[in-house]
XYZ file of C-alpha atoms in Angstrom:
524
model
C 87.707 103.352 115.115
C 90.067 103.815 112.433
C 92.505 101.044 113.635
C 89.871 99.085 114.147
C 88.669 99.767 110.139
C 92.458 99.364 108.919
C 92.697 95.772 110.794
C 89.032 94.797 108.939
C 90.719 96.106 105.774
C 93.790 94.376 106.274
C 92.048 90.966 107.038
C 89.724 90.790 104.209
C 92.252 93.004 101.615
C 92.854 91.264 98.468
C 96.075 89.774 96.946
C 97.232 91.950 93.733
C 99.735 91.370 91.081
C 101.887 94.081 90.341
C 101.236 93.924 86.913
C 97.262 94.476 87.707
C 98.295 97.378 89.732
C 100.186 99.243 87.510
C 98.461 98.398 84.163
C 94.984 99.716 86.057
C 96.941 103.129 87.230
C 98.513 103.102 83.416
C 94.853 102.739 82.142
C 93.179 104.776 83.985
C 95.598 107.632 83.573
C 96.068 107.337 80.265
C 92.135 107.655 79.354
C 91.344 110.484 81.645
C 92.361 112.936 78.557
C 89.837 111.083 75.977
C 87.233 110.590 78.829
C 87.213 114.712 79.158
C 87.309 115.477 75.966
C 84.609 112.763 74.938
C 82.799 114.053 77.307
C 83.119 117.904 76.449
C 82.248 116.529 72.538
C 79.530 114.798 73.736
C 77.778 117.658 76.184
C 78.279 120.346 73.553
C 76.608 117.986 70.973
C 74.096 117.217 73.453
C 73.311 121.170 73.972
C 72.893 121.887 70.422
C 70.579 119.000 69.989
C 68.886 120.551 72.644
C 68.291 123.931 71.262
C 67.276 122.225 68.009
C 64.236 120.575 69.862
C 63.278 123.444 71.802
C 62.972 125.134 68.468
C 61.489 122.061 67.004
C 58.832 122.219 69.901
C 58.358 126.253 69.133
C 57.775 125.928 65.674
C 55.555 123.210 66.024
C 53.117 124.753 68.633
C 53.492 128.581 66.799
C 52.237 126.548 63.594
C 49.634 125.022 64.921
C 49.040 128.273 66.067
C 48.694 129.956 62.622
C 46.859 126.882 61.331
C 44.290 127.495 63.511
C 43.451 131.105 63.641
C 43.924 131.555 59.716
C 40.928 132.921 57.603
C 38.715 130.279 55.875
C 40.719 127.168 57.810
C 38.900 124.460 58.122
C 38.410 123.146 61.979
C 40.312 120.371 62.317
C 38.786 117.948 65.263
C 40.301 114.875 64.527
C 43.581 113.459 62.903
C 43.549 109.763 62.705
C 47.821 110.382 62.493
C 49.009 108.418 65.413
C 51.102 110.481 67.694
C 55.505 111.047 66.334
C 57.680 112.946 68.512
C 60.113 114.979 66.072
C 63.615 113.607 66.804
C 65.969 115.755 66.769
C 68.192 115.700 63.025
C 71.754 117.381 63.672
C 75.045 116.171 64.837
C 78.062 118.253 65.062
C 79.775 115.351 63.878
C 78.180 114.147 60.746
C 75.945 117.222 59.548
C 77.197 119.711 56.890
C 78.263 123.352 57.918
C 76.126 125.489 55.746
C 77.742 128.869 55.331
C 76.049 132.485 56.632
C 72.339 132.435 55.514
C 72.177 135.012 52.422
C 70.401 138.579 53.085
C 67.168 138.812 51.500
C 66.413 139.214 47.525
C 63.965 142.066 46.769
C 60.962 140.607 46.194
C 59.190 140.168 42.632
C 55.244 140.252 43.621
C 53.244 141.334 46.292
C 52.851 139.915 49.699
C 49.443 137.698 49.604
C 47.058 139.264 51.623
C 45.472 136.971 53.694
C 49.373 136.194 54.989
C 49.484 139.655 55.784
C 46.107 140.132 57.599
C 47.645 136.780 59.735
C 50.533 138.986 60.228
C 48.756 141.545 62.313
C 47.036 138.700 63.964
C 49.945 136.433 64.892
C 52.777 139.278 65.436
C 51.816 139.598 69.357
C 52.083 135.602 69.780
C 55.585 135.653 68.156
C 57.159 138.785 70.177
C 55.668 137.287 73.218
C 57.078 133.856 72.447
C 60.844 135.867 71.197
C 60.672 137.719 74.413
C 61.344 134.608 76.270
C 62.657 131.902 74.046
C 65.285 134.301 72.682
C 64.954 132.720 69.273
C 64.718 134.472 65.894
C 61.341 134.372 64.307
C 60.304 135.200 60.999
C 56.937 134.845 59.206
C 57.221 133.681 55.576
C 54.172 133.802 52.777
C 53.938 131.329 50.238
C 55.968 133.364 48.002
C 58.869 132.812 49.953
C 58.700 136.817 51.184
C 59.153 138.203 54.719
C 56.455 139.333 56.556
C 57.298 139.530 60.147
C 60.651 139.710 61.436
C 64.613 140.468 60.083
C 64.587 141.411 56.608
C 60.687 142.131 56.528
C 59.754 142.751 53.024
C 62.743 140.613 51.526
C 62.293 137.263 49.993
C 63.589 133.985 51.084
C 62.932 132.219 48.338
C 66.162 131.574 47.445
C 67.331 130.016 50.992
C 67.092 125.798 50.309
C 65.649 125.655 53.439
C 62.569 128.312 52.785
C 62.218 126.447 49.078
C 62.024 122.937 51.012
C 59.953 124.135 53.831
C 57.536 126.006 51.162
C 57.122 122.738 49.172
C 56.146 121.415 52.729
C 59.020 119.877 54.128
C 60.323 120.381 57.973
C 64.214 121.051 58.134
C 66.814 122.031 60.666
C 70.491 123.560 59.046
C 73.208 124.527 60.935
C 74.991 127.879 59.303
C 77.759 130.305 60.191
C 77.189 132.905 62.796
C 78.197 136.086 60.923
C 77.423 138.449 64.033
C 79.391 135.853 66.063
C 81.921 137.407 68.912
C 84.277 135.322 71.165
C 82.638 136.657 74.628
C 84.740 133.749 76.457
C 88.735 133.129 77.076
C 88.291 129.048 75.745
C 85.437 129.722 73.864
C 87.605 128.531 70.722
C 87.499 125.174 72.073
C 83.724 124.865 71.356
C 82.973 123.911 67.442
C 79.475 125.222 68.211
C 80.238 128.699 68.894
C 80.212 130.171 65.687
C 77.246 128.096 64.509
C 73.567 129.048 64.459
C 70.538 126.854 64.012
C 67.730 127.173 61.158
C 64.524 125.385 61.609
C 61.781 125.898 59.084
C 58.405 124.955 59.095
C 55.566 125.049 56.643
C 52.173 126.415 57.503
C 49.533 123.636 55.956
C 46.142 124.794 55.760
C 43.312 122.624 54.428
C 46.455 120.405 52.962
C 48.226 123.200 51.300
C 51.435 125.698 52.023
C 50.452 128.661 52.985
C 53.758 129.972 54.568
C 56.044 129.277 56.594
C 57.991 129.727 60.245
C 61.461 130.116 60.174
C 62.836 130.039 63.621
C 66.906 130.239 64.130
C 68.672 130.378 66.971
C 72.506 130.208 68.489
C 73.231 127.051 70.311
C 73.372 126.765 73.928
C 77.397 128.336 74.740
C 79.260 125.232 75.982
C 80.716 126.779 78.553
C 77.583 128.561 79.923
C 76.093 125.210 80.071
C 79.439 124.289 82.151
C 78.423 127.033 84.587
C 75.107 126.021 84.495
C 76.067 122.097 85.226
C 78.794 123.362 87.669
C 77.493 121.130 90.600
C 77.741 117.612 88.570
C 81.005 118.608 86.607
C 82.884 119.646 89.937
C 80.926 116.108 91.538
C 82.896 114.096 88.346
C 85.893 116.097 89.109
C 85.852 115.057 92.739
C 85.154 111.962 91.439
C 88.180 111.494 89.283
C 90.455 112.736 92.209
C 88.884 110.545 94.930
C 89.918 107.913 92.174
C 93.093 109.157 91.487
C 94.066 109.521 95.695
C 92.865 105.542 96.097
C 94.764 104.526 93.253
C 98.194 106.630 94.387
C 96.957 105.015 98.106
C 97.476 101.508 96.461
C 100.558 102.128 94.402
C 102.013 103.476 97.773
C 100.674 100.620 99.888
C 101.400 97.551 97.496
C 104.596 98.718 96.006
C 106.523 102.255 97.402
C 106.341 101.493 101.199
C 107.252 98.028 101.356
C 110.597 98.562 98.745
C 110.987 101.354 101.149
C 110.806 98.988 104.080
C 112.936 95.853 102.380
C 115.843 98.845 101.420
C 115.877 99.856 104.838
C 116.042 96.316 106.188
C 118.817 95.695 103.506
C 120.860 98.356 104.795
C 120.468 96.898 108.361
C 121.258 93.419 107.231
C 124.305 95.016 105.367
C 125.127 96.290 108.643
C 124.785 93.242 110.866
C 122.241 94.915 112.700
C 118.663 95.047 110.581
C 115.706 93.324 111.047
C 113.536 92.517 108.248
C 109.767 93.593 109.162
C 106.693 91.650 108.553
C 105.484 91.280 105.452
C 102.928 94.059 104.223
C 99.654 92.426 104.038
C 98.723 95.228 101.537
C 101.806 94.781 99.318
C 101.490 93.085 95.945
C 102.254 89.337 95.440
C 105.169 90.053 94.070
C 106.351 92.422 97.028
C 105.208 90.019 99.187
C 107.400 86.648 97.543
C 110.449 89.579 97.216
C 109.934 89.733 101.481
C 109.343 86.032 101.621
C 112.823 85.438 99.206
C 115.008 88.411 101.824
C 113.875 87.041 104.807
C 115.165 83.964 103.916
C 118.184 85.251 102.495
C 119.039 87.207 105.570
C 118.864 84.005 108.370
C 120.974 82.333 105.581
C 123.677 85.530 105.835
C 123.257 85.135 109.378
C 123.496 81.492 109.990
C 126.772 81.311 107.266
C 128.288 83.792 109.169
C 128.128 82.233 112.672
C 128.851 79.279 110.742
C 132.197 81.436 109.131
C 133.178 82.623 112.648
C 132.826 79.687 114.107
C 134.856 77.715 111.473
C 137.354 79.957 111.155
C 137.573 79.648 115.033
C 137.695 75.916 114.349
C 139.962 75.535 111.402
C 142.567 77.947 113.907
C 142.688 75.201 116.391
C 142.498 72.351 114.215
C 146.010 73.573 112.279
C 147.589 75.417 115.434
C 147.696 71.900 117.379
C 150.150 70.228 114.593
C 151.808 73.043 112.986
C 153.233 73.948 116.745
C 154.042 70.628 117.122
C 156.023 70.982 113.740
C 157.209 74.386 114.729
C 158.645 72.476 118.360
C 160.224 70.103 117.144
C 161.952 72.313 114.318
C 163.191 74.448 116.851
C 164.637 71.765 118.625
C 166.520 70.327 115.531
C 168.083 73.543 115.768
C 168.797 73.920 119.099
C 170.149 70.205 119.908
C 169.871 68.654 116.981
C 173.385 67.791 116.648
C 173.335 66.142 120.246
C 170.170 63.759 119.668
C 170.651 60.389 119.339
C 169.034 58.253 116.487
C 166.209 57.258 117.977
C 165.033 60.683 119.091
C 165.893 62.536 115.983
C 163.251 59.159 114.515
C 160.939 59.845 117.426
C 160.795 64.050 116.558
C 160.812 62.972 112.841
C 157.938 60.860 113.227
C 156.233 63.303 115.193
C 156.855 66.243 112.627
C 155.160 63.473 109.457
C 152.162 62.607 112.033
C 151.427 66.524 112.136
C 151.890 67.106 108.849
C 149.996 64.511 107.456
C 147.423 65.215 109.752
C 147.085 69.000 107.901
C 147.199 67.082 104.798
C 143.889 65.431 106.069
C 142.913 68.285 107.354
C 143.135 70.652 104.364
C 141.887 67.283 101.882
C 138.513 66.883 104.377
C 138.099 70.844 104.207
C 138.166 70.818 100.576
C 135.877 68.261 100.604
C 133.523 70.002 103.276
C 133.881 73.120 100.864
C 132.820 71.180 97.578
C 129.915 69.324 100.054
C 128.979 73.221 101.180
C 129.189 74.831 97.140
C 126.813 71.377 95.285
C 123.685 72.702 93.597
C 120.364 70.650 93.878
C 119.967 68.319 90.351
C 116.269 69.023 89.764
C 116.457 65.906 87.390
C 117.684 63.498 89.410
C 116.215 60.379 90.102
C 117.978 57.487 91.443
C 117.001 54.076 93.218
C 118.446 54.067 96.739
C 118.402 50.701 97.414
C 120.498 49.780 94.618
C 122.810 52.523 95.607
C 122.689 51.043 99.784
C 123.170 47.332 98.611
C 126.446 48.179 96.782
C 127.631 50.339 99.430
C 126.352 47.569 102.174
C 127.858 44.391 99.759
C 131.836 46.544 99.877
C 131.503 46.913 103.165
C 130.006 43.297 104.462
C 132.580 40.773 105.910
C 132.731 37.982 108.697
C 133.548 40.794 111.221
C 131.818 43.424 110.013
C 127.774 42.295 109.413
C 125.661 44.625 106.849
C 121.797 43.861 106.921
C 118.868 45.699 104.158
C 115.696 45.692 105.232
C 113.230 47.106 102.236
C 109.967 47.347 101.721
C 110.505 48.514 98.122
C 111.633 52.691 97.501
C 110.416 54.674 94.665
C 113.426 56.718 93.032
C 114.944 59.952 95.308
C 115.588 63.086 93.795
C 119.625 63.015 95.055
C 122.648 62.504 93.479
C 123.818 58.469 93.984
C 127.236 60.312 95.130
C 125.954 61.446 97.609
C 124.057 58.491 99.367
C 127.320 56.580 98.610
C 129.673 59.215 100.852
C 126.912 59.419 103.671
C 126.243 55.838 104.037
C 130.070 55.213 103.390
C 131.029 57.793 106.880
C 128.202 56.062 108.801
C 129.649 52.688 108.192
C 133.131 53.720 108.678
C 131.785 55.579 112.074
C 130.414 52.766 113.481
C 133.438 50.490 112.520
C 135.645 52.799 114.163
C 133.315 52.841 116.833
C 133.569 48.746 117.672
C 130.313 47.817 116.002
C 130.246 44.501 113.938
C 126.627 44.570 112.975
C 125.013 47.004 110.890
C 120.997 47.016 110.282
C 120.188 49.689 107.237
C 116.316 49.503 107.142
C 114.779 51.766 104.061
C 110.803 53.116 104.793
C 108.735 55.319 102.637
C 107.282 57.968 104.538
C 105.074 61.414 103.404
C 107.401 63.161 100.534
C 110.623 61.102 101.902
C 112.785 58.143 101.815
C 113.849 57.571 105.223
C 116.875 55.109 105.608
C 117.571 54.255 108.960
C 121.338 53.018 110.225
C 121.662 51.299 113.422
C 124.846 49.988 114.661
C 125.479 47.698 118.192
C 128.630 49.700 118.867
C 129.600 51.790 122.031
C 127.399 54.331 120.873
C 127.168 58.203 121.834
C 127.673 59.780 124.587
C 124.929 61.983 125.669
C 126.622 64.980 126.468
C 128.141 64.900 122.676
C 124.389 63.948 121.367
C 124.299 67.758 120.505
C 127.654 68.190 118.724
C 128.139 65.400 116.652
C 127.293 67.124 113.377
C 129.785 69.986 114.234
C 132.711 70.328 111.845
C 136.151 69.351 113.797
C 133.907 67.782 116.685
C 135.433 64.077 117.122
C 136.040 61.964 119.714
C 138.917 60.065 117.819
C 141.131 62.855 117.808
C 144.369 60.723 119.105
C 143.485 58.278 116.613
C 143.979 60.840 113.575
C 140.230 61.820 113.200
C 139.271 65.123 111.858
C 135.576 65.706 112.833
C 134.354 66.570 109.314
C 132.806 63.457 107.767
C 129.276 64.449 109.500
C 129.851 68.027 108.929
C 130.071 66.891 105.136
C 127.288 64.140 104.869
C 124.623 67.125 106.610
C 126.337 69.546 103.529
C 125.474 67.166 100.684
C 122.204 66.025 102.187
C 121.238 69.660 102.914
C 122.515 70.498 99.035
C 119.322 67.953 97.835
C 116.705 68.474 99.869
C 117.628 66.026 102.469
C 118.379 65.456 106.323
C 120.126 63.791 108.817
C 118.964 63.146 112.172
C 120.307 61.224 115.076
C 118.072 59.469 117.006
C 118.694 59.770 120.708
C 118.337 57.783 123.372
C 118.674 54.454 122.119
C 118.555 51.133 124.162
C 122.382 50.168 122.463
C 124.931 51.793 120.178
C 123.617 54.877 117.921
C 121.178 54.972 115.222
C 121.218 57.806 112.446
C 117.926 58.473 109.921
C 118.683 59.768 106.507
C 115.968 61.547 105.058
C 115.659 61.849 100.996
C 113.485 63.720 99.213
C 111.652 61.687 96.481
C 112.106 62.279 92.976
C 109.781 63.969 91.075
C 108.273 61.149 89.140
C 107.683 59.799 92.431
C 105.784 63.143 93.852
């Protein structure tokens, strides 16, 4: 099953950049620290906004309450006020830090007494309500003084909250905790800790204050509500690691393990024994043009050094053949020279200059081969061909020797014109040399190429040397002084542009070569 799941996933896996892989890991990582802490800022807001409604909702229902039951009220059956939800009016943020709320002043009158007789009547609601809400509650008279609660018998009128609330206004502060204790190891982190929240709200009967509720309470502790919360903040958690493990799965997959893979290949290649693996279909495109680019590079190592072996192989028996004859006939100008006659110290002389111009060919057609090997594409070039072939056909055309163009017209190739002059000009001479005296170059435009066809009526190729005639040193004209390189050369510049040559075996009479040129780019 899992094979069968990682062969789906390879099949329909996407192609990634590297830099989309690595600026998504970069991103990611780098905004997991503002993420948490965002999201600690926000939650702890979010529980102290909390608290302030559920103190909101208190005060409002204990108000309504009072409102009710108090002495001479009248009933109220109907408010035409459509229904508005108290929002909540506090942000850690934006909303000022009040400092500890001051104790209470003595008071300067006496308490009013129908406030106090409400007192007696309301205290069981508001220990009831304490008992489970945990909040602070306090029962204020008009006056502004305590009649139920912390600092009974004080006055309050002093607090700006009390004096708003007692002019009939609804507020929420947030103050210092003076009785605050750190009761947690990070509880520093929290800005809430040390705050507590002040909610005040008038008592309107028969559209007058008659008191007020003051109602405070600490926040929710951020990291109780963490506790609380555990389950979703150890879900997000998992979350961020599963995250985390897919993206180190993908950094792995589309970049470590195949640069593992290529430097392991590398080292075989280095060796003369690696093998470089199939490209990853999971590695980035990069990854994937780096394979693409090593594989290549690797048959080319391997195919330049058969190529080296085997011309070094070569290029040994092509110079032992004349520089023993040379050393021979040396050593037999030193052994007998003085007892040859004229004509065989000409005869050994003669020999000696045919072998050693022979090397001098030899080592002028290698250079040339080497130069032919070392030429570098000209990604600018653009030439017409047929200009080039009529030249090289109009030097070479003579009563014995018959050159014939057939064109149909040839956009521009993207070669040198050097090099169609030295491949046409070794065809030519090849066919000369091999009896020919008619010559039909034919020039036809096929998909992406020029292809320029030679055809000679000389003796022609054998076909067991079909297969080696592009060989460096291969020749057939030996005896007659040839080197087997002008081939080897014309393939090397061709193969230096973009180009080809082909021989085109069997044929009814003589041989016929196709040169193959790539267009220029103009012409693409």
């Amino acid at each position: 099953m899992i094979a069968a799941l990682k062969a789906r996933l390879k099949r329909h896996w996407p192609a990634l950049r590297l830099r989309t892989i690595l600026f998504g890991t970069l991103l990611f990582t780098a905004a997991l620290p503002g993420v948490g802490a965002l999201f600690l800022r926000v939650y702890e807001n979010t529980l102290v906004r909390q608290t302030e409604a559920e103190l909101i909702a208190q005060g409002a229902a204990l108000a309504a309450a009072a409102q009710a039951i108090w002495p001479h009220a009248a009933p109220d059956s109907s408010d035409p006020r459509p229904f508005r939800p108290e929002a909540s009016t506090i942000d850690l943020r934006t909303t000022l830090v009040l400092g500890e709320r001051p104790p209470a002043q003595p008071r300067t009158g006496v308490p009013d007494a129908v406030a106090l007789d409400m007192t007696r009547r309301l205290a069981p609601i508001l220990a009831t309500t304490a008992r489970t809400t945990l909040a602070s509650l306090q029962l204020i008279d008009r006056n502004g003084i305590v009649l139920l609660g912390h600092d009974s018998g004080g006055s309050y009128a002093a607090v700006p909250e009390v004096a708003a609330a007692l002019e009939g206004r609804v507020g929420t502060v947030l103050r210092q905790n003076g009785a605050y204790r750190q009761r947690y190891a990070f509880e520093w982190l929290s800005r809430a800790s040390s705050l507590r929240i002040h909610h005040v709200r008038p008592i309107v009967v028969d559209g007058r204050v008659v008191g007020a509720l003051l109602l405070s309470r600490s926040p929710r502790a951020l990291f109780r509500g963490l506790y609380e919360d555990r389950g979703k903040i150890l879900l997000g958690i998992g979350l961020i690691f599963l995250v985390l493990l897919v993206l180190t799965g993908l950094l792995s997959r589309g970049i470590a393990r195949p640069i593992e893979a290529l430097g392991e290949a590398s080292h075989g290649v280095a060796n003369g024994t690696g093998k470089v693996p199939d490209t990853p279909v999971t590695a980035a495109i990069e990854i994937r043009a780096l394979f693409e680019n090593f594989r290549t590079m690797a048959a080319t190592i391997d195919r330049r050094s058969h190529y080296l072996r085997d011309f070094a192989a070569s290029v040994s028996h092509e110079f032992k053949t004349p520089l023993a004859g040379i050393s021979g006939a040396i050593e037999l100008f030193e052994d007998h020279g003085a007892a040859m006659t004229p004509a065989e110290r000409e005869r050994f002389l003669g020999n000696i200059k045919a072998d050693a111009a022979r090397l001098s060919q030899l080592v002028t057609r290698l250079l040339d081969l080497a130069r032919a090997d070392m030429a570098q594409p000209d990604p600018d070039a653009a030439i017409d061909a047929v200009a080039v072939i009529r030249q090289i056909a109009d030097a070479h055309d003579g009563p014995a020797f018959r050159v014939t163009i057939t064109s149909e017209g040839a956009p521009p190739v993207g070669v040198p014109a050097s090099t169609v002059e030295a491949v046409l000009n070794t065809l030519l001479d090849n066919a000369r040399q091999a009896g020919a005296d008619r010559v039909a170059i034919e020039v036809h435009r096929r998909v992406g190429v020029l292809e320029i066809a030679v055809a000679d009526n000389g003796r022609g190729i054998a076909p067991a040397d079909a297969e080696r005639v592009f060989e460096p040193f291969f020749t057939t004209r030996r005896a007659a002084g040839g080197t087997g390189l002008g081939l080897a050369i014309s393939v090397s510049l061709l193969r230096a542009g973009g180009g080809r040559l082909a021989l085109d075996h069997p044929v009814e009479s003589g041989s016929r070569f196709r040169i193959l040129l790539p267009l220029a780019r103009a012409a693409t």
